[in-house]
Amino acid sequence: MNFEMLGREIESRMSSAVALSLEFAADVFTEVQTRLTEEKKREEINQLLSLEDSQLKDMGISRDDVRSALMRPLNTNSGKYLEKVRRNALLKI
């Protein structure tokens, strides 16, 4: 292998490493953004606990439903969970 071929091989491998690093950084950024969005949603959902039980019932959820949504793992969408609970409650009527 001559020096020119070796240089091209090294350049190719470095390009691949940079591409992988950028892809990893993008994945990390997306995950952080998703977590921050979920934390904001949970802050809003937590405010539902300040409502009266009758108000929560009018929305089709209970205080326990709100607490359950807040206890879910951070990588799950607590708002979608609460919406599913509400939808299921409405189907039972």
mmCIF file of C-alpha atoms in Angstrom:
data_model
loop_
_atom_site.group_PDB
_atom_site.id
_atom_site.type_symbol
_atom_site.label_atom_id
_atom_site.label_comp_id
_atom_site.label_asym_id
_atom_site.label_seq_id
_atom_site.Cartn_x
_atom_site.Cartn_y
_atom_site.Cartn_z
ATOM 1 C CA MET A 1 0.000 0.000 0.000
ATOM 2 C CA ASN A 2 1.460 3.339 -0.978
ATOM 3 C CA PHE A 3 1.195 6.573 0.988
ATOM 4 C CA GLU A 4 -1.558 7.970 -1.231
ATOM 5 C CA MET A 5 -3.786 4.934 -0.659
ATOM 6 C CA LEU A 6 -3.029 5.009 3.061
ATOM 7 C CA GLY A 7 -3.953 8.697 3.176
ATOM 8 C CA ARG A 8 -7.276 8.026 1.450
ATOM 9 C CA GLU A 9 -8.016 5.135 3.823
ATOM 10 C CA ILE A 10 -7.308 7.305 6.875
ATOM 11 C CA GLU A 11 -9.419 10.141 5.449
ATOM 12 C CA SER A 12 -12.281 7.742 4.754
ATOM 13 C CA ARG A 13 -12.188 6.320 8.268
ATOM 14 C CA MET A 14 -12.021 9.801 9.816
ATOM 15 C CA SER A 15 -15.033 10.894 7.760
ATOM 16 C CA SER A 16 -16.949 7.860 9.000
ATOM 17 C CA ALA A 17 -15.983 8.619 12.598
ATOM 18 C CA VAL A 18 -17.082 12.246 12.253
ATOM 19 C CA ALA A 19 -20.392 11.179 10.700
ATOM 20 C CA LEU A 20 -21.009 8.727 13.541
ATOM 21 C CA SER A 21 -20.130 11.396 16.104
ATOM 22 C CA LEU A 22 -22.541 13.870 14.522
ATOM 23 C CA GLU A 23 -25.286 11.245 14.404
ATOM 24 C CA PHE A 24 -24.696 10.414 18.067
ATOM 25 C CA ALA A 25 -24.772 14.120 19.010
ATOM 26 C CA ALA A 26 -28.049 14.553 17.113
ATOM 27 C CA ASP A 27 -29.552 11.544 18.917
ATOM 28 C CA VAL A 28 -28.465 12.923 22.294
ATOM 29 C CA PHE A 29 -29.911 16.354 21.462
ATOM 30 C CA THR A 30 -33.222 14.789 20.411
ATOM 31 C CA GLU A 31 -33.392 12.761 23.618
ATOM 32 C CA VAL A 32 -32.643 15.802 25.795
ATOM 33 C CA GLN A 33 -35.247 17.842 23.932
ATOM 34 C CA THR A 34 -37.834 15.071 24.379
ATOM 35 C CA ARG A 35 -37.103 14.829 28.109
ATOM 36 C CA LEU A 36 -37.369 18.597 28.588
ATOM 37 C CA THR A 37 -40.684 18.646 26.736
ATOM 38 C CA GLU A 38 -41.978 15.798 28.906
ATOM 39 C CA GLU A 39 -40.869 17.570 32.085
ATOM 40 C CA LYS A 40 -42.766 20.692 30.995
ATOM 41 C CA LYS A 41 -45.877 18.601 30.292
ATOM 42 C CA ARG A 42 -45.575 17.032 33.736
ATOM 43 C CA GLU A 43 -45.405 20.448 35.353
ATOM 44 C CA GLU A 44 -48.663 21.323 33.605
ATOM 45 C CA ILE A 45 -50.247 17.996 34.553
ATOM 46 C CA ASN A 46 -49.130 18.519 38.157
ATOM 47 C CA GLN A 47 -51.202 21.718 38.209
ATOM 48 C CA LEU A 48 -54.300 19.556 37.706
ATOM 49 C CA LEU A 49 -53.844 18.362 41.292
ATOM 50 C CA SER A 50 -54.856 21.844 42.465
ATOM 51 C CA LEU A 51 -58.341 21.363 40.963
ATOM 52 C CA GLU A 52 -61.330 20.046 42.865
ATOM 53 C CA ASP A 53 -62.274 16.390 42.405
ATOM 54 C CA SER A 54 -65.522 17.470 40.719
ATOM 55 C CA GLN A 55 -63.564 19.519 38.158
ATOM 56 C CA LEU A 56 -61.318 16.556 37.390
ATOM 57 C CA LYS A 57 -64.376 14.337 37.058
ATOM 58 C CA ASP A 58 -65.872 16.816 34.561
ATOM 59 C CA MET A 59 -62.706 16.318 32.485
ATOM 60 C CA GLY A 60 -63.117 12.538 32.687
ATOM 61 C CA ILE A 61 -60.150 11.909 34.981
ATOM 62 C CA SER A 62 -59.531 11.418 38.669
ATOM 63 C CA ARG A 63 -56.847 12.595 41.064
ATOM 64 C CA ASP A 64 -55.403 9.068 41.002
ATOM 65 C CA ASP A 65 -55.241 9.228 37.192
ATOM 66 C CA VAL A 66 -53.209 12.432 37.431
ATOM 67 C CA ARG A 67 -50.890 10.910 40.017
ATOM 68 C CA SER A 68 -50.447 7.802 37.850
ATOM 69 C CA ALA A 69 -49.542 9.972 34.861
ATOM 70 C CA LEU A 70 -46.924 11.769 36.938
ATOM 71 C CA MET A 71 -45.416 8.475 38.160
ATOM 72 C CA ARG A 72 -44.817 7.084 34.674
ATOM 73 C CA PRO A 73 -41.221 6.813 33.430
ATOM 74 C CA LEU A 74 -39.822 10.012 31.917
ATOM 75 C CA ASN A 75 -39.425 8.367 28.529
ATOM 76 C CA THR A 76 -43.206 7.951 28.229
ATOM 77 C CA ASN A 77 -45.687 10.629 27.235
ATOM 78 C CA SER A 78 -47.713 11.368 30.370
ATOM 79 C CA GLY A 79 -50.148 13.563 28.437
ATOM 80 C CA LYS A 80 -51.017 10.740 26.039
ATOM 81 C CA TYR A 81 -51.421 8.398 28.988
ATOM 82 C CA LEU A 82 -53.871 10.783 30.659
ATOM 83 C CA GLU A 83 -55.760 11.245 27.394
ATOM 84 C CA LYS A 84 -56.061 7.457 27.020
ATOM 85 C CA VAL A 85 -57.413 7.158 30.578
ATOM 86 C CA ARG A 86 -59.919 9.928 29.859
ATOM 87 C CA ARG A 87 -61.006 8.314 26.587
ATOM 88 C CA ASN A 88 -61.472 4.931 28.285
ATOM 89 C CA ALA A 89 -63.547 6.562 31.038
ATOM 90 C CA LEU A 90 -65.774 8.205 28.435
ATOM 91 C CA LEU A 91 -66.291 4.865 26.650
ATOM 92 C CA LYS A 92 -67.610 3.340 29.883
ATOM 93 C CA ILE A 93 -70.402 5.908 30.093
#
